[in-house]
Amino acid sequence: MLHEIAIIGRGGQGVVSMAKMMAYAALMEGKHGSAIPKYGAERRGAPVISSFRISDEPLRMHSQIRKPDHMIILEIGALPKLIPPQPLKDNSIVAVNYPSTPNIMAKYNPSIVAYLDAAALARKVGLVRSGIPIPSVPMMAAFAKASGLLQQESLIKAVPKLVRNEEMIKINIEAIKKAFEETEVKKFDRIEESTPVA
Amino acid sequence: MATTQRQIDLLTGNEAVSAAVKQIRPDVIAVYPITPSTHIAEMLAQAVDAGELDSEFVKVESEHSAMATCIGAVAAGGRAFTATASQGLLYMAENIFWAGYGRLPMVAAVVNRALAPGWSIWVDHQDTMAMRDAGWGQFYVKNNQEAYDTVIQAYKIAEDHNVYFPFMVALDGFVLSHTASPVEFLTQEEVEEFVPPFNPLFRLHPSEPMSFGAISKPDEYIAMREDLMKSMERAKKVIQDVNIEFAKKFGRDWGGLIEVVGPEDAEIGIVTMSTLAEEAEVAAEQLTKEGMSTSVTRIRSFRPFPGEELAKQISKYDIAIVIDRAISFGNAGQIYIETNSALRDYDVDTKLIGTVMGIGGQDIAYGDIIERVKNLTKKA
Amino acid sequence: MVKLKELIEIEATYVGNMKGNLACAGCGLNLALRHALAALDQHALLVVPACCTSVIQGFGEGYGINAPVFNSAFAASPAVASGFARVYKKKDPSVQVVVWAGDGGTADIGLATLSGAAERDEDIIYVMYNNEAYQNTGDQKSGATPPGAVTTTSSGEKRPSKSVSRLMITHGVKYVATANTAYPLDLYDKMKRAYEEFRGHFRFIEIYAPCPAGWNVDPRYTAKVGKLAVETGYWPLYEAVDGKITLSRQGRRFLDPEKRKSLEDWLALQGRFKKIKPEFLEALRQDIDHSWEFVKKHMAE
């Protein structure tokens, strides 16, 4: 089955390499993953979206994902600009870098929300670049936990494909493990705007 | 299929091209950086610096000189490679024709990108289309695996003495060049066995003084161009044979000149190239499910142009939609113009409709193709 | 220095450019080519952009140069030569790649390509034969046309000519030399030195090559016009190794302005300067002064 995932964040948060890491993990599981970055006049801090497809069959689509099945949100503030607020498809999963379910989720109405304070986790394990925590790898793990589309071991095995430094490999693996432990997964029939922030 | 355990990796289109070039081991690589092909230059330069690749990497001062350096290298009996895109290809243009008309076999990877003004770093095919009369073969690939396979095939085809002219391997900017997908490598032994060492038909050397490209009288000039035309014709069979040999040995069949995907008895044909063709495969499946039986005819070799093969395939359709990603201003899309002429040559009366999609990097999803096909067939 | 008798013998055994080639009567470049090829001992491979040499090599069967020639696009020669040099470096190091180009192809359209090859220090001898205008197409002004010279696109101009030799010295080129077809022994020696002593580096030699047709000179006086260019101080003969200039034995004395011959007498031999205006003549004198100042500034101790 084909799953189309939009990865939303800001320039410098590691969106592109995270999508590639997921594609490696898919490859290791005998699945087909394709990471399609959207290139433009990129700059640090600008909202960025990247498309990720995963399927049991070879992938033939090259276009950007416009109506995602699922979303991985590294920075909630970048979301409404990139994906206009409207209900997602049925059975959609959203992983969000936030200490709880953000109120704006009501407008997207996902079936599952996985939340993780990935920035705090990144800081804790040492996933920091130029003083800024990099939430991408923990959020990848959070999504994997909630969706079951990728296994923890394959994500761990994918790390050295993109990270060369031994110390950084350890830190990334630690981040994946911790994220699997700390991510809260909540199921919803319908999220009300008034849903209390947990 | 061979039983060799082959490596699979996740590669961008640029990485796939570089991987193939490293295994082809050209004598000379001359590249000038330009988005979105720059990674190819970087990766090959780094491989040479690291001693992984025993090629001469010439850091030229322009694309014009990149192609000129390749020209000199091939005229010395060496194997050459370059990569470029967009304005870079146009800046090369004079020497592109020199290499084509001069019968200097080499391979250039062109990462398709729109032309300025109106700066656009994104894909369309205006750049390579502008070079279609330069005496080069042109392959347009639909995914990264095909990019890798086709660079290897292109050397074998270009250096064949029945062909002996240069080839471009065109891949869509960003859509392929920067997008990672799984690519299976051939082993080094397989590549070397499949593409034997370059055996030049001629080379300039002081032991045998002769002049290359001296002033030519009209009859001599015509004879050279007729020979190029004949070689283009002969190349069609070589391209098909190489594709078959490749498929037999390595299990991947890219169709040779054209590739048809979809039901045999389809009523509607989508005729296009590159990633649009693979996207269209998904559209055709959807349309077929909805009761509009559709298949995709992908032109893989735009030069030489497979007029006969296309006409034969299109004759099976009731209607064919040609999607171009470039325009010959004042006329129509180039694929449409040439396909239309082929239908006339072979007395095919299938209704042919031309349309242009995805220029300047416009993102085209299969849904967009479905919509376009529905609209155009409704009108027809 | 090679002796005249020796050069005659060398050129009798190896004829670089054969009889019956298509050069005009009294062609300076044709002489330059013969002496240069003789010095390269049958190892030369020429890369030739659009220039008079594209024509004089002749048509198909009447090919008149006893060396392989690759005819390249106008601005492409140094890069084409780079390709040749990189391949032959490994496959046959005995081959000496030579760019043989005119002044337009060097000073104007091919300048960026020349600069690139020089900066990369490609193993090439670059010869610019300077006939001071686009003579192949019938004498249009080039960047190397001197002040006051009438061409079909200019009735004399004040601007000094572009000296590519000086440019190459400041580019850090290993070996730069100026030569003149009227001084064949000096020319031969410089080619030989470039070939034998500085192999593996980019070398640049600019040869003054009078064009009787374009300059409106009696073909009998090609050598005379060339000789006077040195004797009037217009064409300093030198070699520069690593940027340090040494004046050539022939012509060294014209460093002293007192020893130089009359500029007007020399100009009078050339139709292109027939009606030279005083301000152009002044510009020409200033150009000469400027080139000697440069020479003096860069002279080896």
CSV table of N, CA, C and O in Angstrom, one decimal, chain C residues 133-233:
chain,number,residue,atom,x,y,z
C,133,ALA,N,45.3,42.2,-37.0
C,133,ALA,CA,43.9,42.4,-37.4
C,133,ALA,C,43.3,41.1,-37.8
C,133,ALA,O,44.0,40.1,-37.9
C,134,TYR,N,42.0,41.1,-38.0
C,134,TYR,CA,41.4,39.8,-38.6
C,134,TYR,C,41.7,39.7,-40.0
C,134,TYR,O,40.9,40.2,-40.9
C,135,GLN,N,42.8,39.1,-40.4
C,135,GLN,CA,43.3,39.1,-41.8
C,135,GLN,C,42.6,38.1,-42.6
C,135,GLN,O,42.4,38.2,-43.8
C,136,ASN,N,42.2,37.0,-41.9
C,136,ASN,CA,41.5,35.9,-42.6
C,136,ASN,C,40.2,36.3,-43.3
C,136,ASN,O,39.8,35.9,-44.3
C,137,THR,N,39.5,37.3,-42.6
C,137,THR,CA,38.3,37.8,-43.1
C,137,THR,C,38.4,39.1,-43.8
C,137,THR,O,37.5,39.8,-44.2
C,138,GLY,N,39.7,39.6,-44.1
C,138,GLY,CA,39.9,40.8,-44.9
C,138,GLY,C,40.2,42.0,-44.1
C,138,GLY,O,39.7,43.1,-44.4
C,139,ASP,N,41.0,41.9,-43.0
C,139,ASP,CA,41.5,43.1,-42.3
C,139,ASP,C,40.5,43.9,-41.5
C,139,ASP,O,40.3,45.1,-41.8
C,140,GLN,N,39.9,43.3,-40.5
C,140,GLN,CA,39.0,44.1,-39.6
C,140,GLN,C,39.8,44.3,-38.3
C,140,GLN,O,40.7,43.5,-38.0
C,141,LYS,N,39.5,45.4,-37.6
C,141,LYS,CA,40.3,45.7,-36.4
C,141,LYS,C,40.1,44.6,-35.3
C,141,LYS,O,39.0,44.2,-35.1
C,142,SER,N,41.2,44.3,-34.7
C,142,SER,CA,41.2,43.4,-33.5
C,142,SER,C,41.7,44.2,-32.3
C,142,SER,O,42.2,45.3,-32.5
C,143,GLY,N,41.7,43.5,-31.2
C,143,GLY,CA,42.2,44.1,-30.0
C,143,GLY,C,43.7,44.3,-30.1
C,143,GLY,O,44.3,45.1,-29.3
C,144,ALA,N,44.4,43.7,-31.1
C,144,ALA,CA,45.8,43.8,-31.2
C,144,ALA,C,46.2,44.8,-32.3
C,144,ALA,O,47.4,44.9,-32.6
C,145,THR,N,45.3,45.4,-32.9
C,145,THR,CA,45.6,46.4,-34.0
C,145,THR,C,46.2,47.7,-33.3
C,145,THR,O,45.7,48.2,-32.3
C,146,PRO,N,47.4,48.1,-33.8
C,146,PRO,CA,48.0,49.3,-33.2
C,146,PRO,C,47.3,50.6,-33.5
C,146,PRO,O,46.6,50.7,-34.4
C,147,PRO,N,47.6,51.6,-32.6
C,147,PRO,CA,47.0,52.9,-32.9
C,147,PRO,C,47.4,53.4,-34.3
C,147,PRO,O,48.5,53.2,-34.8
C,148,GLY,N,46.4,54.0,-34.9
C,148,GLY,CA,46.6,54.6,-36.2
C,148,GLY,C,46.5,53.8,-37.4
C,148,GLY,O,46.4,54.3,-38.5
C,149,ALA,N,46.5,52.4,-37.2
C,149,ALA,CA,46.4,51.6,-38.4
C,149,ALA,C,45.0,51.6,-38.9
C,149,ALA,O,44.0,51.4,-38.2
C,150,VAL,N,44.9,51.7,-40.2
C,150,VAL,CA,43.6,51.7,-40.9
C,150,VAL,C,43.2,50.3,-41.2
C,150,VAL,O,44.0,49.5,-41.7
C,151,THR,N,42.0,49.9,-40.8
C,151,THR,CA,41.5,48.6,-41.2
C,151,THR,C,40.1,48.8,-41.9
C,151,THR,O,39.7,49.9,-42.0
C,152,THR,N,39.5,47.7,-42.3
C,152,THR,CA,38.2,47.9,-42.9
C,152,THR,C,37.1,48.3,-42.0
C,152,THR,O,36.0,48.6,-42.4
C,153,THR,N,37.4,48.2,-40.7
C,153,THR,CA,36.4,48.6,-39.7
C,153,THR,C,36.8,49.8,-38.8
C,153,THR,O,36.1,50.2,-37.9
C,154,SER,N,38.0,50.4,-39.2
C,154,SER,CA,38.4,51.5,-38.4
C,154,SER,C,39.3,52.4,-39.3
C,154,SER,O,40.1,51.9,-40.1
C,155,SER,N,39.2,53.7,-39.1
C,155,SER,CA,40.1,54.6,-39.9
C,155,SER,C,41.2,55.1,-39.0
C,155,SER,O,41.6,56.2,-39.0
C,156,GLY,N,41.7,54.2,-38.2
C,156,GLY,CA,42.8,54.6,-37.2
C,156,GLY,C,42.1,54.9,-35.9
C,156,GLY,O,41.1,55.6,-35.8
C,157,GLU,N,42.7,54.4,-34.8
C,157,GLU,CA,42.2,54.7,-33.5
C,157,GLU,C,43.3,55.0,-32.5
C,157,GLU,O,44.5,54.6,-32.8
C,158,LYS,N,43.0,55.7,-31.4
C,158,LYS,CA,44.0,56.1,-30.5
C,158,LYS,C,44.4,55.0,-29.5
C,158,LYS,O,45.5,55.0,-29.0
C,159,ARG,N,43.4,54.2,-29.2
C,159,ARG,CA,43.6,53.2,-28.1
C,159,ARG,C,44.8,52.3,-28.3
C,159,ARG,O,45.1,51.9,-29.5
C,160,PRO,N,45.6,52.1,-27.3
C,160,PRO,CA,46.8,51.2,-27.5
C,160,PRO,C,46.3,49.8,-27.8
C,160,PRO,O,45.2,49.4,-27.4
C,161,SER,N,47.2,49.0,-28.4
C,161,SER,CA,46.8,47.7,-28.7
C,161,SER,C,46.9,46.8,-27.4
C,161,SER,O,47.6,47.2,-26.5
C,162,LYS,N,46.2,45.7,-27.4
C,162,LYS,CA,46.2,44.8,-26.2
C,162,LYS,C,47.4,43.9,-26.4
C,162,LYS,O,47.5,43.2,-27.3
C,163,SER,N,48.3,43.9,-25.4
C,163,SER,CA,49.4,43.1,-25.4
C,163,SER,C,49.2,41.8,-24.6
C,163,SER,O,49.1,41.8,-23.4
C,164,VAL,N,49.0,40.7,-25.4
C,164,VAL,CA,48.7,39.4,-24.7
C,164,VAL,C,49.9,38.9,-24.0
C,164,VAL,O,49.8,38.3,-22.9
C,165,SER,N,51.1,39.2,-24.5
C,165,SER,CA,52.3,38.7,-23.9
C,165,SER,C,52.5,39.3,-22.5
C,165,SER,O,52.8,38.5,-21.5
C,166,ARG,N,52.2,40.6,-22.4
C,166,ARG,CA,52.3,41.2,-21.0
C,166,ARG,C,51.3,40.6,-20.1
C,166,ARG,O,51.5,40.4,-18.9
C,167,LEU,N,50.1,40.4,-20.7
C,167,LEU,CA,49.0,39.8,-19.9
C,167,LEU,C,49.4,38.4,-19.4
C,167,LEU,O,49.1,38.0,-18.2
C,168,MET,N,50.1,37.6,-20.2
C,168,MET,CA,50.5,36.3,-19.9
C,168,MET,C,51.6,36.3,-18.8
C,168,MET,O,51.6,35.4,-17.9
C,169,ILE,N,52.4,37.3,-18.9
C,169,ILE,CA,53.5,37.4,-17.8
C,169,ILE,C,52.8,37.7,-16.5
C,169,ILE,O,53.1,37.0,-15.5
C,170,THR,N,51.8,38.6,-16.5
C,170,THR,CA,51.2,38.9,-15.2
C,170,THR,C,50.2,37.8,-14.8
C,170,THR,O,49.8,37.7,-13.6
C,171,HIS,N,49.9,36.9,-15.7
C,171,HIS,CA,49.1,35.7,-15.3
C,171,HIS,C,49.9,34.6,-14.6
C,171,HIS,O,49.4,33.6,-14.2
C,172,GLY,N,51.2,34.8,-14.6
C,172,GLY,CA,52.1,33.8,-13.9
C,172,GLY,C,52.4,32.7,-14.8
C,172,GLY,O,52.7,31.6,-14.3
C,173,VAL,N,52.4,32.9,-16.1
C,173,VAL,CA,52.8,31.8,-17.0
C,173,VAL,C,54.3,31.5,-17.0
C,173,VAL,O,55.1,32.5,-16.9
C,174,LYS,N,54.6,30.3,-16.9
C,174,LYS,CA,56.0,29.8,-16.7
C,174,LYS,C,57.0,30.5,-17.8
C,174,LYS,O,58.0,31.0,-17.4
C,175,TYR,N,56.6,30.3,-19.0
C,175,TYR,CA,57.5,30.8,-20.1
C,175,TYR,C,56.8,31.7,-21.1
C,175,TYR,O,55.8,31.2,-21.7
C,176,VAL,N,57.2,32.9,-21.2
C,176,VAL,CA,56.5,33.8,-22.2
C,176,VAL,C,57.6,34.4,-23.1
C,176,VAL,O,58.7,34.8,-22.6
C,177,ALA,N,57.4,34.4,-24.4
C,177,ALA,CA,58.4,35.0,-25.3
C,177,ALA,C,57.8,35.8,-26.4
C,177,ALA,O,56.7,35.4,-26.8
C,178,THR,N,58.5,36.8,-26.9
C,178,THR,CA,58.1,37.4,-28.1
C,178,THR,C,59.1,37.1,-29.2
C,178,THR,O,60.2,36.9,-28.9
C,179,ALA,N,58.6,37.0,-30.4
C,179,ALA,CA,59.4,36.6,-31.5
C,179,ALA,C,59.0,37.4,-32.7
C,179,ALA,O,58.0,38.1,-32.7
C,180,ASN,N,59.6,37.1,-33.8
C,180,ASN,CA,59.4,37.9,-35.0
C,180,ASN,C,59.8,37.1,-36.2
C,180,ASN,O,60.9,36.5,-36.2
C,181,THR,N,59.0,37.0,-37.2
C,181,THR,CA,59.3,36.2,-38.4
C,181,THR,C,60.6,36.6,-39.1
C,181,THR,O,61.2,35.9,-39.8
C,182,ALA,N,61.0,37.9,-38.9
C,182,ALA,CA,62.2,38.4,-39.5
C,182,ALA,C,63.5,37.9,-38.8
C,182,ALA,O,64.6,38.2,-39.2
C,183,TYR,N,63.3,37.3,-37.6
C,183,TYR,CA,64.4,36.8,-36.8
C,183,TYR,C,64.2,35.3,-36.7
C,183,TYR,O,63.9,34.8,-35.6
C,184,PRO,N,64.4,34.5,-37.7
C,184,PRO,CA,64.1,33.1,-37.7
C,184,PRO,C,64.9,32.3,-36.7
C,184,PRO,O,64.5,31.3,-36.1
C,185,LEU,N,66.2,32.7,-36.5
C,185,LEU,CA,67.1,31.9,-35.6
C,185,LEU,C,66.6,32.1,-34.1
C,185,LEU,O,66.5,31.1,-33.4
C,186,ASP,N,66.2,33.3,-33.8
C,186,ASP,CA,65.7,33.7,-32.5
C,186,ASP,C,64.4,32.9,-32.3
C,186,ASP,O,64.1,32.4,-31.2
C,187,LEU,N,63.5,33.0,-33.3
C,187,LEU,CA,62.2,32.3,-33.2
C,187,LEU,C,62.4,30.8,-33.0
C,187,LEU,O,61.7,30.2,-32.1
C,188,TYR,N,63.3,30.2,-33.8
C,188,TYR,CA,63.5,28.8,-33.6
C,188,TYR,C,64.0,28.4,-32.2
C,188,TYR,O,63.5,27.5,-31.6
C,189,ASP,N,65.0,29.2,-31.7
C,189,ASP,CA,65.5,29.0,-30.4
C,189,ASP,C,64.4,29.0,-29.3
C,189,ASP,O,64.4,28.3,-28.4
C,190,LYS,N,63.6,30.0,-29.4
C,190,LYS,CA,62.5,30.2,-28.4
C,190,LYS,C,61.5,29.0,-28.4
C,190,LYS,O,61.1,28.5,-27.4
C,191,MET,N,61.2,28.6,-29.6
C,191,MET,CA,60.3,27.5,-29.7
C,191,MET,C,60.9,26.2,-29.1
C,191,MET,O,60.3,25.5,-28.4
C,192,LYS,N,62.2,26.1,-29.4
C,192,LYS,CA,63.0,24.9,-29.0
C,192,LYS,C,63.1,24.9,-27.4
C,192,LYS,O,62.9,23.9,-26.8
C,193,ARG,N,63.3,26.1,-26.9
C,193,ARG,CA,63.5,26.3,-25.5
C,193,ARG,C,62.2,26.0,-24.8
C,193,ARG,O,62.1,25.3,-23.7
C,194,ALA,N,61.1,26.5,-25.3
C,194,ALA,CA,59.8,26.3,-24.7
C,194,ALA,C,59.5,24.8,-24.7
C,194,ALA,O,59.0,24.2,-23.7
C,195,TYR,N,59.8,24.1,-25.8
C,195,TYR,CA,59.5,22.7,-26.0
C,195,TYR,C,60.4,21.8,-25.1
C,195,TYR,O,59.9,20.9,-24.5
C,196,GLU,N,61.7,22.2,-25.0
C,196,GLU,CA,62.6,21.3,-24.3
C,196,GLU,C,62.8,21.6,-22.8
C,196,GLU,O,62.9,20.7,-22.0
C,197,GLU,N,62.8,22.9,-22.5
C,197,GLU,CA,63.1,23.3,-21.1
C,197,GLU,C,61.9,23.4,-20.2
C,197,GLU,O,62.1,23.2,-19.0
C,198,PHE,N,60.8,23.7,-20.8
C,198,PHE,CA,59.6,24.0,-19.9
C,198,PHE,C,58.4,23.1,-20.1
C,198,PHE,O,57.3,23.4,-19.9
C,199,ARG,N,58.8,21.9,-20.6
C,199,ARG,CA,57.7,20.9,-20.8
C,199,ARG,C,56.9,20.7,-19.5
C,199,ARG,O,57.5,20.7,-18.4
C,200,GLY,N,55.6,20.4,-19.7
C,200,GLY,CA,54.8,20.2,-18.5
C,200,GLY,C,54.1,21.5,-18.1
C,200,GLY,O,53.2,21.4,-17.2
C,201,HIS,N,54.5,22.6,-18.6
C,201,HIS,CA,53.9,23.9,-18.2
C,201,HIS,C,53.2,24.5,-19.4
C,201,HIS,O,53.5,24.2,-20.6
C,202,PHE,N,52.4,25.6,-19.1
C,202,PHE,CA,51.9,26.4,-20.2
C,202,PHE,C,52.9,27.4,-20.6
C,202,PHE,O,53.6,28.0,-19.8
C,203,ARG,N,53.1,27.5,-21.9
C,203,ARG,CA,54.1,28.4,-22.5
C,203,ARG,C,53.4,29.2,-23.6
C,203,ARG,O,52.6,28.7,-24.3
C,204,PHE,N,53.8,30.5,-23.6
C,204,PHE,CA,53.1,31.4,-24.6
C,204,PHE,C,54.2,32.2,-25.4
C,204,PHE,O,55.1,32.8,-24.8
C,205,ILE,N,54.0,32.1,-26.7
C,205,ILE,CA,55.0,32.8,-27.6
C,205,ILE,C,54.2,33.6,-28.6
C,205,ILE,O,53.3,33.1,-29.2
C,206,GLU,N,54.5,34.9,-28.6
C,206,GLU,CA,53.8,35.8,-29.5
C,206,GLU,C,54.7,36.2,-30.6
C,206,GLU,O,55.8,36.7,-30.4
C,207,ILE,N,54.3,35.8,-31.8
C,207,ILE,CA,55.2,36.1,-33.0
C,207,ILE,C,54.6,37.2,-33.9
C,207,ILE,O,53.4,37.1,-34.3
C,208,TYR,N,55.4,38.2,-34.1
C,208,TYR,CA,55.0,39.3,-35.0
C,208,TYR,C,55.1,38.7,-36.4
C,208,TYR,O,56.1,38.3,-36.9
C,209,ALA,N,54.0,38.8,-37.1
C,209,ALA,CA,53.9,38.2,-38.4
C,209,ALA,C,53.2,39.1,-39.4
C,209,ALA,O,52.0,39.2,-39.6
C,210,PRO,N,54.1,39.9,-40.1
C,210,PRO,CA,53.6,40.9,-41.0
C,210,PRO,C,52.7,40.3,-42.1
C,210,PRO,O,52.9,39.2,-42.6
C,211,CYS,N,51.6,41.0,-42.4
C,211,CYS,CA,50.6,40.6,-43.4
C,211,CYS,C,50.6,41.5,-44.6
C,211,CYS,O,50.0,42.6,-44.5
C,212,PRO,N,51.3,41.2,-45.7
C,212,PRO,CA,51.4,42.1,-46.8
C,212,PRO,C,50.0,42.5,-47.3
C,212,PRO,O,49.8,43.7,-47.7
C,213,ALA,N,49.1,41.5,-47.4
C,213,ALA,CA,47.8,41.8,-47.9
C,213,ALA,C,47.0,42.8,-47.1
C,213,ALA,O,46.4,43.8,-47.6
C,214,GLY,N,47.0,42.5,-45.8
C,214,GLY,CA,46.2,43.3,-44.9
C,214,GLY,C,46.8,44.7,-44.6
C,214,GLY,O,46.1,45.7,-44.4
C,215,TRP,N,48.1,44.7,-44.6
C,215,TRP,CA,48.8,45.9,-44.2
C,215,TRP,C,49.1,46.8,-45.4
C,215,TRP,O,49.7,47.9,-45.2
C,216,ASN,N,48.8,46.3,-46.5
C,216,ASN,CA,49.1,47.0,-47.7
C,216,ASN,C,50.7,47.3,-47.8
C,216,ASN,O,51.1,48.4,-47.9
C,217,VAL,N,51.4,46.1,-47.8
C,217,VAL,CA,52.9,46.2,-47.9
C,217,VAL,C,53.3,45.4,-49.1
C,217,VAL,O,52.7,44.4,-49.5
C,218,ASP,N,54.3,45.8,-49.8
C,218,ASP,CA,54.8,45.1,-50.9
C,218,ASP,C,55.4,43.7,-50.4
C,218,ASP,O,56.2,43.7,-49.5
C,219,PRO,N,54.9,42.6,-51.0
C,219,PRO,CA,55.3,41.3,-50.4
C,219,PRO,C,56.8,41.1,-50.3
C,219,PRO,O,57.2,40.3,-49.6
C,220,ARG,N,57.6,41.9,-51.1
C,220,ARG,CA,59.0,41.8,-51.0
C,220,ARG,C,59.5,42.2,-49.7
C,220,ARG,O,60.6,41.8,-49.3
C,221,TYR,N,58.8,43.0,-49.0
C,221,TYR,CA,59.3,43.7,-47.8
C,221,TYR,C,58.8,43.0,-46.5
C,221,TYR,O,58.9,43.6,-45.4
C,222,THR,N,58.2,41.8,-46.5
C,222,THR,CA,57.7,41.2,-45.3
C,222,THR,C,58.8,41.2,-44.2
C,222,THR,O,58.6,41.6,-43.1
C,223,ALA,N,60.0,40.7,-44.6
C,223,ALA,CA,61.1,40.6,-43.7
C,223,ALA,C,61.6,42.0,-43.2
C,223,ALA,O,61.9,42.2,-42.0
C,224,LYS,N,61.6,42.9,-44.2
C,224,LYS,CA,62.1,44.2,-43.9
C,224,LYS,C,61.2,44.9,-42.8
C,224,LYS,O,61.6,45.5,-41.9
C,225,VAL,N,59.9,44.8,-43.1
C,225,VAL,CA,58.9,45.4,-42.1
C,225,VAL,C,59.0,44.8,-40.8
C,225,VAL,O,59.0,45.5,-39.7
C,226,GLY,N,59.2,43.5,-40.8
C,226,GLY,CA,59.4,42.8,-39.5
C,226,GLY,C,60.7,43.2,-38.8
C,226,GLY,O,60.6,43.4,-37.5
C,227,LYS,N,61.7,43.3,-39.5
C,227,LYS,CA,63.0,43.7,-38.9
C,227,LYS,C,62.9,45.1,-38.3
C,227,LYS,O,63.4,45.4,-37.2
C,228,LEU,N,62.3,46.0,-39.1
C,228,LEU,CA,62.2,47.4,-38.6
C,228,LEU,C,61.3,47.5,-37.4
C,228,LEU,O,61.4,48.4,-36.5
C,229,ALA,N,60.3,46.6,-37.3
C,229,ALA,CA,59.4,46.6,-36.1
C,229,ALA,C,60.3,46.5,-34.8
C,229,ALA,O,60.0,47.1,-33.8
C,230,VAL,N,61.4,45.6,-34.9
C,230,VAL,CA,62.3,45.5,-33.8
C,230,VAL,C,63.2,46.7,-33.7
C,230,VAL,O,63.4,47.3,-32.6
C,231,GLU,N,63.7,47.1,-34.8
C,231,GLU,CA,64.7,48.2,-34.8
C,231,GLU,C,64.2,49.6,-34.4
C,231,GLU,O,64.9,50.5,-34.0
C,232,THR,N,62.9,49.8,-34.6
C,232,THR,CA,62.3,51.0,-34.2
C,232,THR,C,61.8,51.0,-32.7
C,232,THR,O,61.4,52.0,-32.2
C,233,GLY,N,62.0,49.8,-32.1
C,233,GLY,CA,61.6,49.7,-30.7
C,233,GLY,C,60.1,49.3,-30.6
C,233,GLY,O,59.6,49.1,-29.5
